[in-house]
XYZ file of C-alpha atoms in Angstrom:
553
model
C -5.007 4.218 47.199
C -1.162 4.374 47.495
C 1.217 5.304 49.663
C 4.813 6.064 49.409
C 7.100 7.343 51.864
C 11.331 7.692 51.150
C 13.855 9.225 52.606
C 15.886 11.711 51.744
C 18.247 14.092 53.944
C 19.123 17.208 52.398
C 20.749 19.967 54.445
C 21.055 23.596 53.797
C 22.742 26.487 55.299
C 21.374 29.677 57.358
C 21.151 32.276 54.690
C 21.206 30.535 51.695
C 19.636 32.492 48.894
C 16.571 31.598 47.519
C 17.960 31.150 44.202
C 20.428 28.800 45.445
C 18.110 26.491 46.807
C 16.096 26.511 43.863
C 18.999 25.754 41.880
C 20.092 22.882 44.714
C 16.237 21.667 43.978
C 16.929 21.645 40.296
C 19.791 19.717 40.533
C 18.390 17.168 42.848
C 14.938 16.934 40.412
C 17.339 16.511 37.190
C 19.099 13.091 38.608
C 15.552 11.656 39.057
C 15.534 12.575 43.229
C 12.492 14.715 45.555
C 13.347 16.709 47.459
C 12.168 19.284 50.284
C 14.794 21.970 51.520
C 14.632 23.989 54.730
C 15.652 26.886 54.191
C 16.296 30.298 56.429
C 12.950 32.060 56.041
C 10.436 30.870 58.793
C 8.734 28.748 59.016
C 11.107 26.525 56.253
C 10.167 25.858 52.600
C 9.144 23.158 50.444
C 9.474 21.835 46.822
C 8.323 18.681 46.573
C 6.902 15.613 47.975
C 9.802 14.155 49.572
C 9.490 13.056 52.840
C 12.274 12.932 55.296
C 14.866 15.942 55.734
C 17.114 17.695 58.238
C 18.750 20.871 58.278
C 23.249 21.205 58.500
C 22.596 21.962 62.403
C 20.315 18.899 63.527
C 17.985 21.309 64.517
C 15.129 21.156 62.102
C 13.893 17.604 61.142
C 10.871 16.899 58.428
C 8.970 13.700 58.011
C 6.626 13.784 55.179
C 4.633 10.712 53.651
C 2.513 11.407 50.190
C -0.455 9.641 49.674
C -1.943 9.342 46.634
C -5.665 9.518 46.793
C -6.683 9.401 42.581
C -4.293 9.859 39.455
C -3.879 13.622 39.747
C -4.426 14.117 43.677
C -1.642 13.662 46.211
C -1.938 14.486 49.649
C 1.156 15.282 51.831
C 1.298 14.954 55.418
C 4.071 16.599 56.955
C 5.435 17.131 60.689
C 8.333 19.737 61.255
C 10.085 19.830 64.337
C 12.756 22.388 65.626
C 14.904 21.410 68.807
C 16.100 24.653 69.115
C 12.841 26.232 69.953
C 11.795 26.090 73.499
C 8.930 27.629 73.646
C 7.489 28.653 77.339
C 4.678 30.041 79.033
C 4.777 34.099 80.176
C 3.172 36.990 81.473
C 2.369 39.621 78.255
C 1.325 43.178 79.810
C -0.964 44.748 77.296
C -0.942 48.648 76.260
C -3.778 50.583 76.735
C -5.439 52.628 74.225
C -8.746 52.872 72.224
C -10.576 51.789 69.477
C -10.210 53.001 66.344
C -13.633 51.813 64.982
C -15.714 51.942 67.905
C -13.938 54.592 70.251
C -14.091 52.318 73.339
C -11.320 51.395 75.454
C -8.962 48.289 73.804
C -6.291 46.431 74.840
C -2.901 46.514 72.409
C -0.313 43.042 72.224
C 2.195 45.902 71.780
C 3.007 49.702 72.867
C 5.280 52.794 72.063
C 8.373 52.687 74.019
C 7.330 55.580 76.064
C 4.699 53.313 77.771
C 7.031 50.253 77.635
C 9.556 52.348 79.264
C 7.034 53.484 81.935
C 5.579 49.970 82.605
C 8.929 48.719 82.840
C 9.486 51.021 85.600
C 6.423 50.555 87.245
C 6.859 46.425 87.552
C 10.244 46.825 89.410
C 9.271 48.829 91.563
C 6.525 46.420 92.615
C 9.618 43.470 92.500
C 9.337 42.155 89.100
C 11.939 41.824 86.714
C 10.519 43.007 83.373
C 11.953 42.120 79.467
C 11.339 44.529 76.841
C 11.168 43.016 73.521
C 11.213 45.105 70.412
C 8.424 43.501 67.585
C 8.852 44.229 63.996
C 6.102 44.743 61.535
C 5.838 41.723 59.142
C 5.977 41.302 55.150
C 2.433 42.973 54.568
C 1.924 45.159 51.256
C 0.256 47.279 52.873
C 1.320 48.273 56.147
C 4.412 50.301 57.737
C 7.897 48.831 57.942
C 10.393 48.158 60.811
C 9.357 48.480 64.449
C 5.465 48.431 64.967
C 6.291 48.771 68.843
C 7.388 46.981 72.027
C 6.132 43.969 74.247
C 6.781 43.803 78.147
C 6.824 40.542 79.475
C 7.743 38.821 82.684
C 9.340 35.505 83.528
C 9.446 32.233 81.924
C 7.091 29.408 83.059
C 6.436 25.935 82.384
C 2.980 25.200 82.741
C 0.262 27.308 82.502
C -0.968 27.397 85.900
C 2.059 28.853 86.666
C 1.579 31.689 84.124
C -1.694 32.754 85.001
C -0.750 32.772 88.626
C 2.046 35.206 87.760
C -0.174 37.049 86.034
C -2.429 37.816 88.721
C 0.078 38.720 90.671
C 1.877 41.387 88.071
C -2.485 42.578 87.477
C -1.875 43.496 90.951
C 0.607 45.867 90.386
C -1.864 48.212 88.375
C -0.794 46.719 84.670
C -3.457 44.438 82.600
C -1.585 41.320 81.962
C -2.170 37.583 80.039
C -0.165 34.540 80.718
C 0.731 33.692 76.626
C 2.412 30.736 75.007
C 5.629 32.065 73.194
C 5.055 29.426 71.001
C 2.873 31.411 69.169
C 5.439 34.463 68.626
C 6.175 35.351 65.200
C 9.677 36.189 66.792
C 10.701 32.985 67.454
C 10.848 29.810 65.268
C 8.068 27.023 66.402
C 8.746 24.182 67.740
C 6.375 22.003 65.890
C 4.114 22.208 62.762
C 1.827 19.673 61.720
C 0.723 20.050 58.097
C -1.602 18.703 54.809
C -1.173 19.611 51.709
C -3.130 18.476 48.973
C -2.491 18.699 45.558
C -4.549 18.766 42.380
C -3.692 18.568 38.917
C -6.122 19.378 36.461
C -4.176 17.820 33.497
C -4.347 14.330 35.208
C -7.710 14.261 37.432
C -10.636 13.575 35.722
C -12.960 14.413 38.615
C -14.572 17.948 39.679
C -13.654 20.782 42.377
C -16.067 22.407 43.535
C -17.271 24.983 46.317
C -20.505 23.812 47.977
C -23.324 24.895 50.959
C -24.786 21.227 50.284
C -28.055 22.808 49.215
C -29.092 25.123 52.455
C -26.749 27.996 52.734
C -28.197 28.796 56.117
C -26.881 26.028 57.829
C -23.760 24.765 59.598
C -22.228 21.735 58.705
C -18.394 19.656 59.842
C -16.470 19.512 56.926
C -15.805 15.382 57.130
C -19.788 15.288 57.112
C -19.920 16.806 53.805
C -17.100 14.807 52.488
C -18.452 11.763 53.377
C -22.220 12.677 52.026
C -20.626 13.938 48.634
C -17.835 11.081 48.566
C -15.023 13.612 48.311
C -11.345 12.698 47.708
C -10.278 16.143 49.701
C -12.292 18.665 51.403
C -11.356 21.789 53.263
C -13.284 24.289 54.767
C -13.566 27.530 53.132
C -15.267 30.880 53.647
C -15.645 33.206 57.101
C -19.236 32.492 57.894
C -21.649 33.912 60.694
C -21.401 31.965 63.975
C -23.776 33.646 66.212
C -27.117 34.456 66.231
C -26.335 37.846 67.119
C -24.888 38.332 64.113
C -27.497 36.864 61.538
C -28.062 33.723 60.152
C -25.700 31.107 61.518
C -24.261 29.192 58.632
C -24.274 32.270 55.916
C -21.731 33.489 54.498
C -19.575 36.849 55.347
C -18.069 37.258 52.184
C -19.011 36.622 48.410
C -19.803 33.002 47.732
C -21.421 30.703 44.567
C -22.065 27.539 44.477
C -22.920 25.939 40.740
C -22.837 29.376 38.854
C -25.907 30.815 41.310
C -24.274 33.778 43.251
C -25.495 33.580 46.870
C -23.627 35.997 48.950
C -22.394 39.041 48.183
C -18.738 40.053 48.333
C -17.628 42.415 51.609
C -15.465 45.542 49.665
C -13.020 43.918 47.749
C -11.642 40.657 49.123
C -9.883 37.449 48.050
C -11.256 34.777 46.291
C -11.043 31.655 44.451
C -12.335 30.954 41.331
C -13.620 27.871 40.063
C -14.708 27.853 36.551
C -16.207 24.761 34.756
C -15.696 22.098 37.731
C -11.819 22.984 38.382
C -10.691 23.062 35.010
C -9.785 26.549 35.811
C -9.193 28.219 38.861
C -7.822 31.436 39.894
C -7.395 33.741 43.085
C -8.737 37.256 42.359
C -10.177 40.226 44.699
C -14.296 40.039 43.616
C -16.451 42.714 43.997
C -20.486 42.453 43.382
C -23.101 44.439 42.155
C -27.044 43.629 42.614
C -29.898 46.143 41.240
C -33.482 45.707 41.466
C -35.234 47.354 38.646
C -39.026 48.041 37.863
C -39.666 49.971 34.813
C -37.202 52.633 34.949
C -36.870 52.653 38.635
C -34.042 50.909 40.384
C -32.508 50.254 43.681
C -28.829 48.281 45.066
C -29.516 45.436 46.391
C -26.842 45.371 49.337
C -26.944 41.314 50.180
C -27.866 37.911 49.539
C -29.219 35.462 52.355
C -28.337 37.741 54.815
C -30.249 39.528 58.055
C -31.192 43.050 56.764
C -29.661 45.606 58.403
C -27.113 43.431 59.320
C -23.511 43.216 58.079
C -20.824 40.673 59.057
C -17.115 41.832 58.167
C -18.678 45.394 57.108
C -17.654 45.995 53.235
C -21.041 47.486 52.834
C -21.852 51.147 51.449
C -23.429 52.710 54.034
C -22.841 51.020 57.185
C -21.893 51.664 60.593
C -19.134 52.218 62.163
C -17.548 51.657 58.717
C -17.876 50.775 55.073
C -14.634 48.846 54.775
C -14.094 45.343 55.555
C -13.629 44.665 59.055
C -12.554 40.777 60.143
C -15.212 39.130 63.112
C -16.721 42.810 63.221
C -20.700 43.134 62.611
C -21.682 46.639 60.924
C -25.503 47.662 60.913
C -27.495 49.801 58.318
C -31.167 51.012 58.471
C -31.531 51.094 54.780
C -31.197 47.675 53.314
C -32.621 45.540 50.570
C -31.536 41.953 50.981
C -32.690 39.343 48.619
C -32.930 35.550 49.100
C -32.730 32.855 47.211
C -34.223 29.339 46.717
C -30.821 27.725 48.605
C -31.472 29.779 51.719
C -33.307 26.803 53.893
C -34.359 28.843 57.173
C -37.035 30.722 58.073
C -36.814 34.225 56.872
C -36.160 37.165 58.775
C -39.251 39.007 60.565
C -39.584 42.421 61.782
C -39.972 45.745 60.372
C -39.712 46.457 56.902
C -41.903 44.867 53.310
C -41.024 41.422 51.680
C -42.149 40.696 48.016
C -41.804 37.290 46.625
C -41.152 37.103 42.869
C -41.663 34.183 40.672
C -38.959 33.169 38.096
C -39.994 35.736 36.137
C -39.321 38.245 38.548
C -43.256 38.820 38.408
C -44.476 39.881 42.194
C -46.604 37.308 43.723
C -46.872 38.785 47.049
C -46.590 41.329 49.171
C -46.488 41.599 52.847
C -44.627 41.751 56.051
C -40.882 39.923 56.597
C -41.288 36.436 57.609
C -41.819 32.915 56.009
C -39.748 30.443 53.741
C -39.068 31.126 50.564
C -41.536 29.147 47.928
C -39.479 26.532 45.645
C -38.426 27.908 42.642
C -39.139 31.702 43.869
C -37.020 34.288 45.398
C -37.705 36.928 47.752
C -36.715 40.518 48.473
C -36.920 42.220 51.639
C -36.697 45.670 52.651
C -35.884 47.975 55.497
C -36.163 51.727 55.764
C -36.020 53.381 52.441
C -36.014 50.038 50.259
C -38.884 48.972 52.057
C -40.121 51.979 50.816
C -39.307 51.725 47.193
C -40.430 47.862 47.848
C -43.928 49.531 48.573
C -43.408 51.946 45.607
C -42.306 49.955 42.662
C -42.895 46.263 44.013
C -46.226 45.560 43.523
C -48.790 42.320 42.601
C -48.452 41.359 38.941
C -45.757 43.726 38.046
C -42.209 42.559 37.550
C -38.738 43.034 39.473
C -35.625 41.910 37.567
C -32.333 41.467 39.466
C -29.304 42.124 37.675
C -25.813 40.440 39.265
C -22.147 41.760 38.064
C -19.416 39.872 39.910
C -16.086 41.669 38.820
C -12.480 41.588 39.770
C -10.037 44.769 40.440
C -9.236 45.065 36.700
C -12.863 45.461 35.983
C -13.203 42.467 33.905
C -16.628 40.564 34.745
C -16.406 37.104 36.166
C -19.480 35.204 34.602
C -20.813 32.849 36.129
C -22.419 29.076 34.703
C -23.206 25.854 35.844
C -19.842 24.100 37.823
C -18.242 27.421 38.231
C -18.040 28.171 42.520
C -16.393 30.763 44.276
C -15.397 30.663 47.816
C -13.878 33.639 49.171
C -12.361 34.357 52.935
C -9.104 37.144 53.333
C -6.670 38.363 53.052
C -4.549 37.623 49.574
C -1.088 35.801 50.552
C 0.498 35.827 47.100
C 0.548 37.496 43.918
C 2.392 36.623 40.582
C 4.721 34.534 42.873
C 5.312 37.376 44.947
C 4.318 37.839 49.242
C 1.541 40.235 48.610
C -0.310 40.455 51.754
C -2.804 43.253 51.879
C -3.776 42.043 55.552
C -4.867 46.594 55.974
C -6.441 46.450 52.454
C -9.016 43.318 53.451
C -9.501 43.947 57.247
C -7.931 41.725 58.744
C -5.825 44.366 60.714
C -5.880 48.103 61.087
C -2.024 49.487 61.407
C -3.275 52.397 63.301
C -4.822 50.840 65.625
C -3.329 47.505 67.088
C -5.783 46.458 69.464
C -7.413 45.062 66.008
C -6.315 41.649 64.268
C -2.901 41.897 65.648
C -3.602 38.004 66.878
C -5.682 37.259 63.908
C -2.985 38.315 61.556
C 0.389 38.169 63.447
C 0.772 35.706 65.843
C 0.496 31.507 65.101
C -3.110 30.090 64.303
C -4.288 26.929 62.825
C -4.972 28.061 58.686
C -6.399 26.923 55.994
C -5.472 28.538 52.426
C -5.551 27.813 48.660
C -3.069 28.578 46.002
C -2.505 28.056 42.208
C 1.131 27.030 41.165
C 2.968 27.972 37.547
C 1.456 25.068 35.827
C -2.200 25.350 36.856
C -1.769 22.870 40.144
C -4.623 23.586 42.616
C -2.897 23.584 46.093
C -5.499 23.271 49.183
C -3.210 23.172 52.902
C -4.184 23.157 56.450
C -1.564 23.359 59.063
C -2.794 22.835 62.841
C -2.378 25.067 65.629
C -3.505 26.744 69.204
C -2.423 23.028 70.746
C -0.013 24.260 73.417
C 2.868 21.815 73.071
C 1.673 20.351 69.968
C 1.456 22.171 66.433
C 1.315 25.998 66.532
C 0.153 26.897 63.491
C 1.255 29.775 61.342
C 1.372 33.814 60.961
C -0.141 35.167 57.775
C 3.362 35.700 56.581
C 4.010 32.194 57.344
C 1.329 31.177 55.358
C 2.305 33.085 52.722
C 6.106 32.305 52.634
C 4.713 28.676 52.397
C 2.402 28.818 49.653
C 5.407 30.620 47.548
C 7.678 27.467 48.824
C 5.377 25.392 47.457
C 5.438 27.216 43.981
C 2.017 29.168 44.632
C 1.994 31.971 42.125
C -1.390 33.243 43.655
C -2.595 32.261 47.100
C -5.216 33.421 49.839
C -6.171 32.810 53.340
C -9.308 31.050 54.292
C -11.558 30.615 56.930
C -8.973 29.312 59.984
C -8.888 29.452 64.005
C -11.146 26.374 65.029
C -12.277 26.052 61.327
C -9.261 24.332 60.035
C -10.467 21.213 58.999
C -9.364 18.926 55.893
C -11.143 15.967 54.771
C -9.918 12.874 53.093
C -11.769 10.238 51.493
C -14.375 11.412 54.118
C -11.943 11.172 57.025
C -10.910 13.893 58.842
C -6.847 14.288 59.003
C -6.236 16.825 61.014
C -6.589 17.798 64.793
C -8.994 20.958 64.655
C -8.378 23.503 67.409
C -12.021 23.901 68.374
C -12.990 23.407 72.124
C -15.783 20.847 70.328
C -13.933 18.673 68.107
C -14.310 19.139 64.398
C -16.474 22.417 64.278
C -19.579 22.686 62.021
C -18.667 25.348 58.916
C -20.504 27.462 56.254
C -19.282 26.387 53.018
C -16.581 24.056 52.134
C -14.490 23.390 49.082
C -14.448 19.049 47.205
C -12.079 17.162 45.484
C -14.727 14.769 43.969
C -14.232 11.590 41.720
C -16.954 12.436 38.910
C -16.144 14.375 36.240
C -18.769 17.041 35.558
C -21.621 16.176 33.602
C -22.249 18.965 31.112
């Protein structure tokens, strides 16, 4: 292991074009010097491992060290700091309106001016003195441009005691209102970041990437825990998994997920991805979508999940489904026609209740029939049904004949993504960039709804710790977690943020992962960073390996 750490200071000024500090990177790269510039665009950007910088006004300060973990992995630790950001504690009032997906009553970050005008009026009449602040709709591909409404706020406060004392106070007034950390505005600059990046290139590592459940994909592990079982260089956590029981199976996967060629989740409409063919020697972001069909004879029937509660949806993306077919981030969408099947990897008891299950050998010849419940028998799977595929389950599933699955895993351009042994696929939302360019389709993969902003506007818009993965121009996987919800500490970024960094860093195709109290990254087994989780380190579904052995074909 080695570690390097220089100095460099490189300043740049407030508007610089982006082609001018690529050219000013250029320059420094061709006299044999690193170097990271700051410039305009928030958060800051970054080419390079360099590892000390400030910017012309004193304000913005860098310290990075690089630490090289095997020939072809670097990891970069980086805190940024910005004097000129004093973030404070305040009192947000939130808008009323309703739900979009559900119809109930919701509570909105923002309003139209009509009802910041009104609540405005309302709080100084009671003795406040209100702020109005206009907020602007971010870089998204896919959503309006320019004002997306207005945010009334009151006072400024330094602890937050204070806040939510001034908040029950302004409550009392007839208004709902939060005490919020500004810190977390997209508005403002943060004060600090703390930051890992980790870098992989396939022409110089000999080792294997790899997305992995560690055997039982209905289970919850730390990421550290399976870093230090597999002996990982780097490991990050990965896809959106289910946390509550309420929602399924904790531990399974929300999203489309394969570990070792064997596809064992199904993909939720069509959402980012990362591909991982042949161990890491290629990888690639793409939206996936999957197909399952059970067949007997000429009879067939979709198979709507993998390893999942039937009937049960997390994140939607499901035909069929209520409230809604499309993806819908941390929402759980229910069916009563369902056929689920599970594989040898899913480790838990089954699912009981009403409905048929039929376990098929590797043959796909039925062994049994009978109600839901169980394990599934080594080196069988099993398919359950609810409502009509129960039905066709009792129809065309029966002893001693056979049911074949058929899987198609494709991406938007309809070209099939086959899978074989070392190929993964870990997939979470939304897609930051594409071709080099901010594409983020934050409407597109659910992670917001623009007519309706009591939905993902915090997800999506304000600071949050992250975790996302990127592939630069020469094939470099990039894996990064920056920290965040630690109130005077790191404070994470926006999904613009996210994305602006991933380009800085020369991502040509980037997604979000799984993030919030998820946020982990592993190295050499250790944990790095400080995870937001009211726990500690909290237990995942899948993660994503940077491991010493190459693959064994």
């Amino acid at each position: 292991m080695n570690e390097n750490e220089t100095r460099l200071i490189v300043p740049s000024r407030p508007g610089m074009a982006p082609g001018r500090l690529r050219q000013r990177a250029v320059r420094a790269r061709a006299v044999g010097i690193t170097t990271v510039v700051l410039a305009a665009v928030a958060p800051f950007a970054l080419s390079g491992p360099a590892s000390a910088q400030t910017d012309s006004q004193g304000s913005v300060s860098a310290q990075w060290t690089t630490q090289t973990v095997a020939p072809g992995v670097q990891v970069r630790t980086g805190t940024i700091r910005n004097a000129a950001a004093v973030p404070t504690w305040t009192v947000t009032v939130q808008a009323p309106t309703t739900s979009r997906l559900t119809g109930a009553a919701a509570w909105a970050a923002v309003g139209p001016r009509s009802w910041a005008d009104e609540t405005a009026v309302r709080l100084r009449a009671a003795g406040f003195q209100p702020r109005t602040e206009t907020v602007r709709w971010p870089r998204y591909a896919d959503t309006p441009h320019g004002t997306m409404g207005l945010r009334v706020r009151v006072g400024s406060y330094t602890g937050r005691a204070a806040a939510q004392a001034a908040a029950t106070s302004v409550n009392a007034a007839g208004v709902h209102a939060v005490a919020e950390w500004t810190g977390y505005d997209a508005g403002q600059p943060a004060d600090l970041e703390n930051i890992h990046v980790a870098v992989i290139d396939p022409r110089k590592f000999s080792g294997t990437v790899e997305g992995t459940h560690d055997g039982n994909v209905a289970q919850r592990e730390t990421t550290s825990s399976v870093a230090g079982k597999l002996g990982s260089l780097v490991g990050v956590n990965a896809g959106f998994f289910v946390t509550s029981d309420s929602d399924g199976v904790q531990g399974t996967q929300s999203g489309i997920a394969a570990y070792d060629g064997q596809l064992e989740s199904m993909a939720v409409g069509s959402r980012a991805a990362l591909i991982v063919e042949d161990g890491g020697r290629h990888i690639r972001v793409a939206d996936l979508t999957s197909t399952v069909t059970a067949h007997s004879g000429a009879s067939r029937y979709a198979v709507q999940g993998i390893n999942r509660v039937p009937g049960t949806v997390r994140d939607c993306g499901r035909p069929g489904l209520t409230p809604s077919s499309l993806p819908w981030q941390d929402v759980t969408c229910h069916t009563g026609d369902d056929l689920v099947r599970f594989t040898s990897a899913f480790g838990a008891t089954l699912p009981s209740g009403a409905g048929t299950q039929v376990v098929l050998d590797a043959t796909g010849r039925v062994v049994s029939t009978g109600a839901r419940g169980g394990r599934v028998p080594a080196g069988d799977t099993v398919l359950q049904g609810i409502g009509t595929a129960a039905d066709w389950l009792t129809s065309h599933a029966t002893l001693g004949q056979r049911v074949l699955v058929t899987e198609v895993v494709r991406d938007t351009k309809g070209r099939r993504v086959r899978l074989g042994r070392g190929d993964s696929i870990v997939s979470a939302a939304p897609t930051l960039v594409k071709n080099g360019r901010l594409s983020i389709d934050a409407a597109a993969e659910g992670t917001l709804d623009p007519q309706d902003l009591s939905f993902g506007y915090a997800w999506s818009n304000t600071r949050q710790p992250r975790t996302m993965a990127g592939i630069d121009a020469v094939g470099r996987l990039l894996l990064v977690t920056v920290d965040g919800r630690l109130t005077g500490g790191s404070e994470g970024f926006t999904l613009q943020e996210g994305a602006e960094f991933m380009r800085s860093l020369g991502a040509v195709q980037a997604l979000n992962l799984d993030g919030g109290g998820s946020t982990a990254m592993a190295v050499n087994g250790k944990l790095v960073n400080a995870p937001s989780d009211a726990t500690g380190e909290r237990p995942v579904g899948d993660t994503l390996h940077v491991l010493p052995q190459p693959r064994i074909h």
